[in-house]
C-alpha positions in Angstrom: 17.3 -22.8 -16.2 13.9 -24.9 -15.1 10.4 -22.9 -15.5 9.9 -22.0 -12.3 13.5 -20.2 -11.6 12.6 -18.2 -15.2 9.0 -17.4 -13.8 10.6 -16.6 -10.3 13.1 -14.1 -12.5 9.9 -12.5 -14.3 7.6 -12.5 -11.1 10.8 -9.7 -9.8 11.2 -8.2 -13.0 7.5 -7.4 -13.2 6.7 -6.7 -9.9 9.7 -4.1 -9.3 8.2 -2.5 -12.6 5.2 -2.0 -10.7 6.4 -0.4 -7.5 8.8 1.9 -9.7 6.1 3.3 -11.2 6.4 5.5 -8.1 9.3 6.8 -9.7 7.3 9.5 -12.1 5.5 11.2 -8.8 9.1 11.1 -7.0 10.4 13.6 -9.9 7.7 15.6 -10.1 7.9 16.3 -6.3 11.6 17.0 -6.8 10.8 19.4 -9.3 7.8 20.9 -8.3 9.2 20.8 -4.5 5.1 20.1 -4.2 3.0 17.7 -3.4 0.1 19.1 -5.0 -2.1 16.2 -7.3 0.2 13.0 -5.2 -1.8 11.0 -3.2 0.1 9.8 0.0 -2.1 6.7 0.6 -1.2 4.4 -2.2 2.4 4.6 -1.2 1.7 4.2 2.8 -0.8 0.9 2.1 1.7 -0.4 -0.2 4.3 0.4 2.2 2.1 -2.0 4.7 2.0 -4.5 1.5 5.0 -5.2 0.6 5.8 -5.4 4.4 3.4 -8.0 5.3 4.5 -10.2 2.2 8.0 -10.0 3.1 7.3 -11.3 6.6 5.5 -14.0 4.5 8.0 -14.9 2.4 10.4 -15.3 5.4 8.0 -17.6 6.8 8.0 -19.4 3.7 11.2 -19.5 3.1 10.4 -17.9 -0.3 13.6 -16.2 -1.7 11.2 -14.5 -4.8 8.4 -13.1 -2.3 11.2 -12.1 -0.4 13.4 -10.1 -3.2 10.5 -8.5 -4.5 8.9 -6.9 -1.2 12.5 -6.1 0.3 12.6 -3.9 -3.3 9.5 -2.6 -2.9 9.6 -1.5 0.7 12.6 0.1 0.1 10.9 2.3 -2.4 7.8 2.7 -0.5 9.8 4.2 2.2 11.6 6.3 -0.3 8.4 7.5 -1.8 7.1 8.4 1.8 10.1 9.6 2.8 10.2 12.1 0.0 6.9 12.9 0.4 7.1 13.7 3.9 9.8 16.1 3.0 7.4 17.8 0.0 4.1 17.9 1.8 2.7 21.1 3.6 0.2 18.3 5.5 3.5 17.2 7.5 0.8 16.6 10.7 -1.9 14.7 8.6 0.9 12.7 7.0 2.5 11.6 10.6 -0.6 10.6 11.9 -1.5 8.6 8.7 1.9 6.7 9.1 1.8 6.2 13.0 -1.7 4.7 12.5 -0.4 2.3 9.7 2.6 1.4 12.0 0.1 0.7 14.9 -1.7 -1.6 12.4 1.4 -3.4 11.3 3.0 -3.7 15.0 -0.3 -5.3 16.4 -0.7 -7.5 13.2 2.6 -8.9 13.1 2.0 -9.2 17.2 -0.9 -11.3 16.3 1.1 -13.6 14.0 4.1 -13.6 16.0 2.6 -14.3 19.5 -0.9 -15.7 18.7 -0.5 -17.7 15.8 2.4 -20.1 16.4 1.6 -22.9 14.7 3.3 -23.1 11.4 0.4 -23.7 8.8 -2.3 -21.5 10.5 0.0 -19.0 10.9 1.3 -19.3 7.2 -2.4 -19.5 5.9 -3.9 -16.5 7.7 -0.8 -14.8 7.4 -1.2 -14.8 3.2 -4.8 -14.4 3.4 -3.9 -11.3 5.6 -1.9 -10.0 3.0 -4.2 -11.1 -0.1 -6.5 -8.4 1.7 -4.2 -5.7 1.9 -3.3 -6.2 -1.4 -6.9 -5.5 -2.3 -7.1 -2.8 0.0 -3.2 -1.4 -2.0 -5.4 -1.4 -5.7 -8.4 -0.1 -4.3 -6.4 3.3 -2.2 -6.4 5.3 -5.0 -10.0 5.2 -5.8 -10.3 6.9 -2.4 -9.3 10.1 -3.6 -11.4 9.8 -6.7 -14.7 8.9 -4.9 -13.9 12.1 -2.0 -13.8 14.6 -5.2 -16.6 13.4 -6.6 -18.4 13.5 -3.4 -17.1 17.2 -3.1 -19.0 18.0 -6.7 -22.3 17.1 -5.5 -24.8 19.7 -4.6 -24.6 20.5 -0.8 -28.2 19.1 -0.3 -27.1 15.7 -1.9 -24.0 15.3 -0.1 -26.7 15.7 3.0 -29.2 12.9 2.2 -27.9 9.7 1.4 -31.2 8.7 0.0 -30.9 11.1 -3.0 -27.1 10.3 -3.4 -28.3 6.7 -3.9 -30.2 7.7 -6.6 -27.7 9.7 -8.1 -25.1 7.3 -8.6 -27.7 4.8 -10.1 
């Protein structure tokens, strides 16, 4: 076995680690039959993630990108799925994953209609992704940043002047 197939083999075993780690909040809505303290977003942009990767990995003809985000948007859709099922914000959550299938219909669209030309379309299309990816890490920080607006005086959360100071 040559380097690359073993880093290939640890780039799946890794990354599948990763997106299992959805696996702990899938039991506790199972038991709890709640959703209560599970933030939806993090699975719906990684969802859109591992979506847009595998689209590039097609492209690419990369059977690695292509393993791992098959795996992972099976269990994104799991996650959401079971979340869906959980949730008492069943209209919030619809809404949340019709807007994120807009996004994804009018982005692959783009790349698929726009953008034919191999390279471009390859280059923007991973620099696309390399975005969401950001935007995948950064979704759970969204619920921490609304609480902490939410704990702030009323007359704070009013002037964004004095919030400035706050947080500096």
């Amino acid at each position: 076995m040559d380097l690359i197939q073993l880093l290939s083999w640890a780039c799946i075993v890794f990354t599948v680690g990763m997106f299992s780690t959805g696996l702990t909040d899938l039991k506790k809505m199972r038991e709890s039959k709640s959703t209560e303290n599970i933030q939806f977003l993090p699975f719906l942009i990684t969802c859109l993630n591992n979506l847009g990767w595998l689209f590039y990995g097609i492209l690419k003809t990369d059977q690695t990108i292509v393993v791992v985000n098959t795996i992972g948007a099976l269990l994104q859709i799991l996650y959401i799925t079971m979340y869906f099922l959980y949730t008492k914000q069943k209209r919030l959550v619809t809404l949340q994953t019709l807007a994120a299938g807009t996004v994804l219909i009018c982005v692959w669209l783009y790349f698929t209609t726009f953008l034919t030309e191999g390279a471009t379309r390859l280059s923007q299309l991973g620099l696309t992704c390399s975005l969401v990816t950001i935007g995948m890490y950064m979704s759970p920080l969204i619920d921490l940043v609304c609480k902490a607006h939410r704990m702030l005086p009323s007359d704070v959360q009013q002037n964004p002047a004095s919030s400035a100071v706050v947080f500096t």
